[in-house]
CSV table of C-alpha atoms in Angstrom, one decimal:
chain,number,residue,atom,x,y,z
A,23,PRO,CA,0.1,0.0,0.3
A,24,PRO,CA,1.2,3.6,-0.6
A,25,CYS,CA,2.8,4.9,2.5
A,26,ARG,CA,1.0,7.6,4.2
A,27,PRO,CA,2.9,11.5,4.4
A,28,GLN,CA,4.7,12.2,7.6
A,29,PRO,CA,4.3,15.8,9.0
A,30,SER,CA,7.0,18.0,8.4
A,31,ALA,CA,9.8,18.7,10.9
A,32,GLY,CA,7.9,22.4,11.5
A,33,LEU,CA,4.8,20.8,12.1
A,34,ARG,CA,6.5,18.0,14.7
A,35,ARG,CA,8.1,20.8,16.7
A,36,HIS,CA,4.5,22.7,16.7
A,37,LEU,CA,2.7,19.6,18.1
A,38,VAL,CA,5.8,19.0,20.7
A,39,LEU,CA,5.5,22.5,22.0
A,40,ALA,CA,2.0,22.3,22.5
A,41,VAL,CA,1.8,19.1,24.6
A,42,GLY,CA,4.8,20.7,26.6
A,43,ALA,CA,2.9,24.0,27.4
A,44,ARG,CA,-0.6,21.9,28.6
A,45,ALA,CA,1.7,19.4,30.6
A,46,ALA,CA,3.3,22.6,32.3
A,47,MET,CA,-0.2,24.4,32.8
A,48,LEU,CA,-1.4,21.1,34.1
A,49,LEU,CA,1.4,20.9,36.9
A,50,GLN,CA,1.0,24.3,37.6
A,51,SER,CA,-2.8,23.9,38.5
A,52,ARG,CA,-2.2,21.1,40.5
A,53,SER,CA,0.9,22.6,42.7
A,54,THR,CA,-1.4,25.2,44.2
A,55,THR,CA,-3.8,24.1,46.8
A,56,CYS,CA,-7.2,27.0,46.6
A,57,GLY,CA,-7.6,26.1,42.9
A,58,PHE,CA,-6.3,27.2,39.8
A,59,PRO,CA,-5.2,30.9,39.2
A,60,GLY,CA,-7.9,33.3,38.9
A,61,ASP,CA,-10.3,31.7,40.9
A,62,ALA,CA,-12.4,34.4,43.0
A,63,SER,CA,-13.6,32.5,46.0
A,64,PRO,CA,-12.7,34.7,49.1
A,65,TRP,CA,-11.7,31.3,51.0
A,66,ASP,CA,-9.1,30.1,48.5
A,67,CYS,CA,-5.1,31.3,49.4
A,68,GLY,CA,-3.3,30.5,46.4
A,69,GLY,CA,0.2,30.6,48.4
A,70,CYS,CA,-1.1,28.2,51.9
A,71,ARG,CA,-0.1,24.9,52.3
A,72,ASP,CA,-2.3,22.1,51.4
A,73,SER,CA,-4.3,21.1,54.4
A,74,SER,CA,-5.1,17.7,52.9
A,75,MET,CA,-2.3,16.4,54.2
A,76,PHE,CA,-4.2,16.9,57.7
A,77,ALA,CA,-7.4,16.0,56.9
A,78,SER,CA,-9.1,12.9,54.8
A,79,ASP,CA,-11.6,13.8,51.9
A,80,GLY,CA,-15.2,13.1,52.6
A,81,PRO,CA,-18.8,13.0,50.5
A,82,VAL,CA,-20.8,15.8,51.3
A,83,VAL,CA,-23.4,15.2,53.7
A,84,ASP,CA,-27.1,15.6,53.8
A,85,ASP,CA,-28.6,17.2,57.0
A,86,GLU,CA,-31.3,14.0,57.6
A,87,VAL,CA,-28.4,11.5,57.5
A,88,ALA,CA,-26.2,14.1,59.5
A,89,LYS,CA,-28.1,13.7,62.4
A,90,ASP,CA,-27.8,9.8,62.9
A,91,MET,CA,-23.5,10.3,62.6
A,92,GLU,CA,-21.4,10.9,65.1
A,93,PRO,CA,-20.2,14.6,65.4
A,94,ARG,CA,-17.5,15.4,63.1
A,95,TRP,CA,-15.6,18.6,62.1
A,96,GLN,CA,-15.1,19.8,58.6
A,97,TRP,CA,-13.0,22.7,56.9
A,98,GLU,CA,-14.4,24.1,53.7
A,99,HIS,CA,-11.8,23.6,50.3
A,100,LYS,CA,-12.8,24.9,46.9
A,101,THR,CA,-14.6,21.7,45.9
A,102,GLY,CA,-16.7,22.0,49.2
A,103,PHE,CA,-16.5,20.5,52.6
A,104,LYS,CA,-13.9,17.9,53.6
A,105,ASN,CA,-13.4,16.1,57.0
A,106,TYR,CA,-10.6,16.6,59.4
A,107,SER,CA,-8.9,13.4,60.3
A,108,GLN,CA,-10.7,11.3,63.2
A,109,ASP,CA,-7.6,12.5,65.9
A,110,GLU,CA,-8.1,15.8,65.1
A,111,SER,CA,-12.2,15.9,64.6
A,112,ASP,CA,-12.2,14.6,68.3
A,113,ARG,CA,-9.9,17.1,69.6
A,114,ILE,CA,-11.8,20.0,67.9
A,115,GLU,CA,-15.2,18.6,69.7
A,116,ALA,CA,-13.8,17.9,72.9
A,117,HIS,CA,-12.5,21.8,73.3
A,118,PHE,CA,-15.8,22.7,71.6
A,119,ARG,CA,-18.2,20.9,74.6
A,120,SER,CA,-15.6,22.3,77.0
A,121,GLY,CA,-16.6,26.4,76.4
A,122,ALA,CA,-13.2,26.6,74.7
A,123,TRP,CA,-13.2,30.1,72.6
A,124,MET,CA,-10.3,29.3,70.7
A,125,MET,CA,-7.6,26.0,70.2
A,126,ARG,CA,-4.3,25.3,68.7
A,127,MET,CA,-3.8,22.0,65.9
A,128,LYS,CA,-0.6,20.4,64.7
A,129,SER,CA,0.6,22.1,61.4
A,130,GLY,CA,3.2,20.2,59.3
A,131,THR,CA,7.0,19.4,60.6
A,132,GLY,CA,9.6,21.9,60.4
A,133,ARG,CA,11.0,25.0,62.1
A,134,ARG,CA,8.7,27.2,60.1
A,135,ALA,CA,5.7,25.2,60.8
A,136,LYS,CA,3.2,26.7,63.3
A,137,PRO,CA,0.1,25.7,64.8
A,138,ARG,CA,-3.2,26.1,63.6
A,139,GLU,CA,-5.7,28.1,65.1
A,140,ILE,CA,-9.2,27.3,65.5
A,141,TYR,CA,-11.8,29.9,66.3
A,142,PHE,CA,-15.0,28.6,67.6
A,143,VAL,CA,-17.1,32.1,67.6
A,144,ASP,CA,-15.8,33.0,64.3
A,145,MET,CA,-16.0,28.9,63.5
A,146,LEU,CA,-12.7,29.8,61.5
A,147,GLN,CA,-9.4,27.4,60.6
A,148,TYR,CA,-6.5,30.0,60.6
A,149,ASP,CA,-3.0,29.2,59.1
A,150,PRO,CA,-0.4,31.8,60.6
A,151,SER,CA,2.3,30.5,58.2
A,152,SER,CA,0.3,31.5,54.9
A,153,ALA,CA,-2.4,33.6,56.8
A,154,CYS,CA,-4.9,31.8,55.2
A,155,GLU,CA,-8.3,31.6,56.8
A,156,ARG,CA,-10.9,28.6,55.8
A,157,ARG,CA,-14.4,28.2,57.3
A,158,ILE,CA,-15.4,24.9,59.6
A,159,ARG,CA,-18.6,23.4,60.3
A,160,ARG,CA,-19.8,20.6,63.1
A,161,ILE,CA,-21.9,18.0,61.3
A,162,PRO,CA,-24.6,17.5,62.4
A,163,ASP,CA,-24.9,21.0,64.0
A,164,VAL,CA,-26.0,21.4,67.8
A,165,SER,CA,-28.8,23.5,68.8
A,166,ASN,CA,-29.5,26.6,70.0
A,167,TRP,CA,-29.7,25.7,74.2
A,168,PHE,CA,-26.4,23.8,73.4
A,169,TYR,CA,-24.9,27.4,71.7
A,170,ALA,CA,-26.6,29.0,75.2
A,171,PHE,CA,-24.8,26.5,77.5
A,172,ARG,CA,-21.6,26.6,76.2
A,173,ARG,CA,-21.2,30.2,76.1
A,174,VAL,CA,-22.0,30.1,79.9
A,175,LYS,CA,-18.8,27.5,80.0
A,176,GLY,CA,-16.6,29.7,78.5
A,177,VAL,CA,-17.8,32.8,80.2
A,178,THR,CA,-17.2,30.9,83.5
A,179,ARG,CA,-13.8,29.8,82.2
A,180,SER,CA,-13.1,33.2,81.4
A,181,PHE,CA,-14.1,34.7,84.9
A,182,PHE,CA,-12.1,32.1,86.7
A,183,ALA,CA,-8.9,32.9,84.6
A,184,SER,CA,-9.1,36.8,85.0
A,185,GLU,CA,-9.4,37.5,81.5
A,186,GLU,CA,-10.0,41.1,80.2
A,187,ASN,CA,-13.9,41.1,79.3
A,188,TRP,CA,-14.8,38.1,80.5
A,189,TRP,CA,-18.4,38.4,79.7
A,190,ARG,CA,-18.0,38.1,76.1
A,191,PRO,CA,-17.4,35.4,73.8
A,192,LYS,CA,-13.6,35.8,72.6
A,193,ASP,CA,-13.5,35.9,68.6
A,194,LYS,CA,-10.2,36.0,66.5
A,195,ALA,CA,-10.3,40.3,66.2
A,196,TYR,CA,-9.6,39.6,70.5
A,197,PHE,CA,-7.1,37.0,70.1
A,198,GLU,CA,-5.2,39.2,67.7
A,199,LYS,CA,-5.3,42.4,70.0
A,200,ARG,CA,-4.5,40.1,73.0
A,201,ARG,CA,-1.3,39.0,70.7
A,202,ASP,CA,-0.2,42.7,70.2
A,203,MET,CA,-0.8,43.4,73.7
A,204,THR,CA,2.0,40.7,74.7
A,205,ASP,CA,4.1,42.4,72.4
A,206,ALA,CA,4.2,45.6,74.6
A,207,THR,CA,6.1,46.3,78.3
A,208,PRO,CA,4.3,46.0,81.4
A,209,GLU,CA,4.7,49.6,81.9
A,210,GLU,CA,3.0,50.2,78.5
A,211,ILE,CA,0.2,47.8,79.6
A,212,ALA,CA,-0.3,49.6,83.3
A,213,GLU,CA,-0.6,52.8,81.6
A,214,GLN,CA,-3.4,51.6,79.7
A,215,ARG,CA,-5.3,50.3,82.3
A,216,TYR,CA,-4.6,52.5,85.4
A,217,ARG,CA,-4.4,56.1,86.5
A,218,LEU,CA,-0.6,56.2,87.2
A,219,GLY,CA,-0.4,59.5,88.6
A,220,SER,CA,-3.7,59.5,90.4
A,221,MET,CA,-3.8,59.1,94.2
A,222,PHE,CA,-5.8,56.1,94.1
A,223,TYR,CA,-3.4,53.9,91.9
A,224,HIS,CA,-0.7,54.7,94.6
A,225,VAL,CA,-2.7,54.0,97.5
A,226,SER,CA,-4.3,50.7,95.7
A,227,GLU,CA,-0.5,49.4,95.2
A,228,HIS,CA,1.1,50.5,98.3
A,229,TRP,CA,2.0,47.3,100.8
A,230,ALA,CA,0.5,48.8,103.8
A,231,PHE,CA,-2.8,48.8,101.9
A,232,HIS,CA,-2.5,45.2,101.1
A,233,VAL,CA,-1.6,44.1,104.6
A,234,LEU,CA,-4.4,45.8,106.3
A,235,SER,CA,-6.7,44.4,103.6
A,236,VAL,CA,-5.9,40.5,104.9
A,237,LEU,CA,-6.1,41.9,108.2
A,238,MET,CA,-9.4,43.0,108.1
A,239,VAL,CA,-10.8,39.7,106.6
A,240,LEU,CA,-9.3,37.7,109.2
A,241,ILE,CA,-10.7,39.7,111.8
A,242,ASN,CA,-14.2,39.7,109.9
A,243,SER,CA,-14.1,35.9,109.8
A,244,PHE,CA,-13.1,36.1,113.5
A,245,TYR,CA,-16.1,38.0,114.0
A,246,ILE,CA,-18.5,36.3,112.1
A,247,TRP,CA,-17.9,33.2,114.3
A,248,ILE,CA,-18.2,35.7,117.5
A,249,ASP,CA,-21.7,37.3,116.0
A,250,ALA,CA,-23.1,33.6,114.8
A,251,ASP,CA,-22.6,32.4,118.5
A,252,LEU,CA,-23.5,35.2,121.2
A,253,ASN,CA,-25.6,37.9,118.8
A,254,GLN,CA,-29.2,37.0,118.9
A,255,GLY,CA,-30.7,39.7,117.5
A,256,ILE,CA,-31.3,40.2,114.0
A,257,THR,CA,-32.4,44.1,113.8
A,258,TYR,CA,-30.4,47.1,115.7
A,259,ALA,CA,-33.5,47.1,118.0
A,260,ASP,CA,-32.5,43.9,119.6
A,261,THR,CA,-28.6,43.9,119.0
A,262,TYR,CA,-25.8,45.2,121.4
A,263,TRP,CA,-24.0,48.3,120.3
A,264,PRO,CA,-20.7,47.0,120.4
A,265,PHE,CA,-21.8,44.6,117.5
A,266,ILE,CA,-23.7,47.4,115.5
A,267,VAL,CA,-20.4,49.7,116.3
A,268,ALA,CA,-18.7,46.5,114.4
A,269,ASP,CA,-20.7,45.8,111.5
A,270,ASN,CA,-20.9,49.5,110.6
A,271,ILE,CA,-16.4,49.7,110.9
A,272,PHE,CA,-16.3,46.6,108.7
A,273,ALA,CA,-19.4,47.9,106.2
A,274,ALA,CA,-17.6,51.5,105.7
A,275,TYR,CA,-13.8,50.0,105.0
A,276,PHE,CA,-14.9,47.0,102.7
A,277,THR,CA,-17.1,49.7,100.8
A,278,LEU,CA,-13.9,52.2,100.8
A,279,GLU,CA,-11.6,49.6,99.8
A,280,VAL,CA,-13.6,48.7,96.4
A,281,VAL,CA,-14.0,52.3,95.6
A,282,VAL,CA,-10.4,52.8,95.5
A,283,ARG,CA,-9.4,50.3,93.7
A,284,ALA,CA,-12.2,50.6,91.5
A,285,LEU,CA,-11.0,54.6,90.9
A,286,ALA,CA,-7.6,53.3,89.7
A,287,TYR,CA,-8.6,52.2,86.6
A,288,ARG,CA,-8.6,54.5,83.5
A,289,GLN,CA,-12.1,53.5,82.6
A,290,CYS,CA,-15.1,51.7,84.6
A,291,ARG,CA,-15.5,48.9,82.1
A,292,THR,CA,-11.8,47.7,82.7
A,293,CYS,CA,-12.4,47.1,86.3
A,294,TYR,CA,-14.8,43.9,85.7
A,295,SER,CA,-11.6,42.5,83.9
A,296,ASP,CA,-10.7,41.9,87.6
A,297,THR,CA,-12.5,38.9,89.0
A,298,TRP,CA,-11.3,39.9,92.8
A,299,LEU,CA,-12.4,43.3,92.3
A,300,VAL,CA,-16.1,42.2,91.0
A,301,PHE,CA,-16.2,39.6,93.9
A,302,ASP,CA,-15.4,42.1,96.5
A,303,SER,CA,-18.0,44.5,95.2
A,304,ALA,CA,-21.0,41.7,95.4
A,305,LEU,CA,-19.9,40.9,99.2
A,306,ALA,CA,-19.3,44.8,99.9
A,307,MET,CA,-23.0,45.1,98.3
A,308,LEU,CA,-24.6,42.4,100.4
A,309,MET,CA,-23.1,44.1,103.5
A,310,CYS,CA,-24.3,47.6,102.9
A,311,LEU,CA,-27.6,46.0,102.1
A,312,GLU,CA,-27.5,44.3,105.2
A,313,THR,CA,-25.9,46.8,107.5
A,314,TRP,CA,-27.7,50.0,106.3
A,315,VAL,CA,-30.6,49.6,104.1
A,316,PHE,CA,-32.4,46.7,105.4
A,317,GLN,CA,-31.5,48.5,109.1
A,318,LEU,CA,-33.0,51.6,107.7
A,319,GLY,CA,-36.4,50.2,106.3
A,320,VAL,CA,-36.7,48.6,109.9
A,321,VAL,CA,-36.8,51.8,111.6
A,322,VAL,CA,-38.9,53.5,109.0
A,323,ALA,CA,-41.7,50.5,108.9
A,324,GLY,CA,-41.7,50.4,112.8
A,325,GLY,CA,-44.3,48.7,114.6
A,326,ASP,CA,-45.5,45.3,113.6
A,327,GLU,CA,-43.9,45.2,110.0
A,328,GLY,CA,-40.8,46.2,111.8
A,329,THR,CA,-41.6,42.9,114.0
A,330,GLN,CA,-42.2,40.9,110.7
A,331,LEU,CA,-39.0,42.0,109.2
A,332,SER,CA,-36.9,41.3,112.1
A,333,ASN,CA,-38.1,37.6,111.8
A,334,PHE,CA,-37.1,37.7,108.3
A,335,SER,CA,-34.1,35.1,107.9
A,336,LEU,CA,-32.8,37.0,104.8
A,337,LEU,CA,-31.3,39.0,107.2
A,338,ARG,CA,-29.0,35.9,108.9
A,339,ALA,CA,-28.5,34.3,105.4
A,340,LEU,CA,-26.7,37.3,104.3
A,341,ARG,CA,-24.5,37.5,107.3
A,342,LEU,CA,-23.1,34.1,106.7
A,343,MET,CA,-22.6,34.9,103.1
A,344,ARG,CA,-20.0,37.2,104.3
A,345,LEU,CA,-17.8,34.4,105.2
A,346,LEU,CA,-17.5,34.2,101.2
A,347,ARG,CA,-14.9,36.7,101.6
A,348,ILE,CA,-12.5,34.6,103.1
A,349,THR,CA,-11.5,32.9,100.2
A,350,ARG,CA,-9.4,36.2,99.1
A,351,LEU,CA,-6.7,34.7,101.6
A,352,PHE,CA,-6.3,32.2,97.9
A,353,LYS,CA,-5.3,35.5,96.1
A,354,VAL,CA,-2.5,36.1,99.0
A,355,PHE,CA,-1.7,32.7,99.7
A,356,PRO,CA,-2.3,30.5,96.4
A,357,GLN,CA,-0.7,27.5,97.9
A,358,LEU,CA,-3.9,27.5,100.0
A,359,PHE,CA,-5.9,26.4,97.0
A,360,ILE,CA,-3.7,23.8,95.8
A,361,LEU,CA,-3.6,22.5,99.3
A,362,ILE,CA,-7.3,22.2,99.1
A,363,LYS,CA,-7.5,20.8,95.2
A,364,GLY,CA,-5.3,18.2,96.5
A,365,MET,CA,-7.5,16.9,99.7
A,366,ALA,CA,-10.4,17.2,97.4
A,367,LEU,CA,-9.0,14.8,94.9
A,368,ALA,CA,-7.8,12.7,97.8
A,369,GLY,CA,-11.4,12.5,99.2
A,370,THR,CA,-12.7,11.5,95.8
A,371,PRO,CA,-13.2,7.8,95.4
């Protein structure tokens, strides 16, 4: 049979160049993690590292099927949401149930590798190495009651940790601001929080003020023991004068102490970040109600109404609540809290 015509050398050269260019485009597109060049998705970051090495691909799950599944966490990719690995999903779920606002996870190896950050308020995954953000979600989603319960747990954790603005959920912007604050010196932080040139700041930071406050707490605790055993009256009408004088002295001092410590701050809202100040303010308010407000109501009411109020057990309950003030010793002597915590753990079966 006659031979087929062979392509010329120029045509073969053009074919080789076309195939090489197509192969180079495919390799370049697959080397990026967030998709082909030119994608405009807000969650695509062309310079970030491939997170698929830490996660397993999973199919898109319907809402009806997700109700019968175990809790799973997913991160958003250009092609859809993909599952975290089982260990990472369990860790995220444990932190989510504990009420944490943020957690960190291992991300790759090497000196430049930095932990990934999970923000539960924003439902974001942030990679500090590449500044890449991705949305995350939980399958199945929790109810509004669980979100409310989780927020209460998070606020409680923040309160006992003495965090700033403990009553608010902590989002990514808060942690970034806190990270910037760590670079500041203690003098700059004190300048932002306190009025350094005021008389109230110097008084609240003086060693004599702290020693006097601790002595007043100890004396008040000893006085509550004597008052509970010897003072049979409830109102000032049936109480001996030494108990009346002692109640007014303690109420006046603890109220003055709270006022001095609060006025040392630059802004009033910053006072709420001091959990001990919030705790002492609540106890001082209860003491003022018991010592002055309720007793003034007895005097104004008089007669039978005053007798009924004197029999009201709320006054005696408020007196016993003053025993909570002795917990301030934990601030001065942290070893006491460690000792009590160890005894409690040793007593558990």
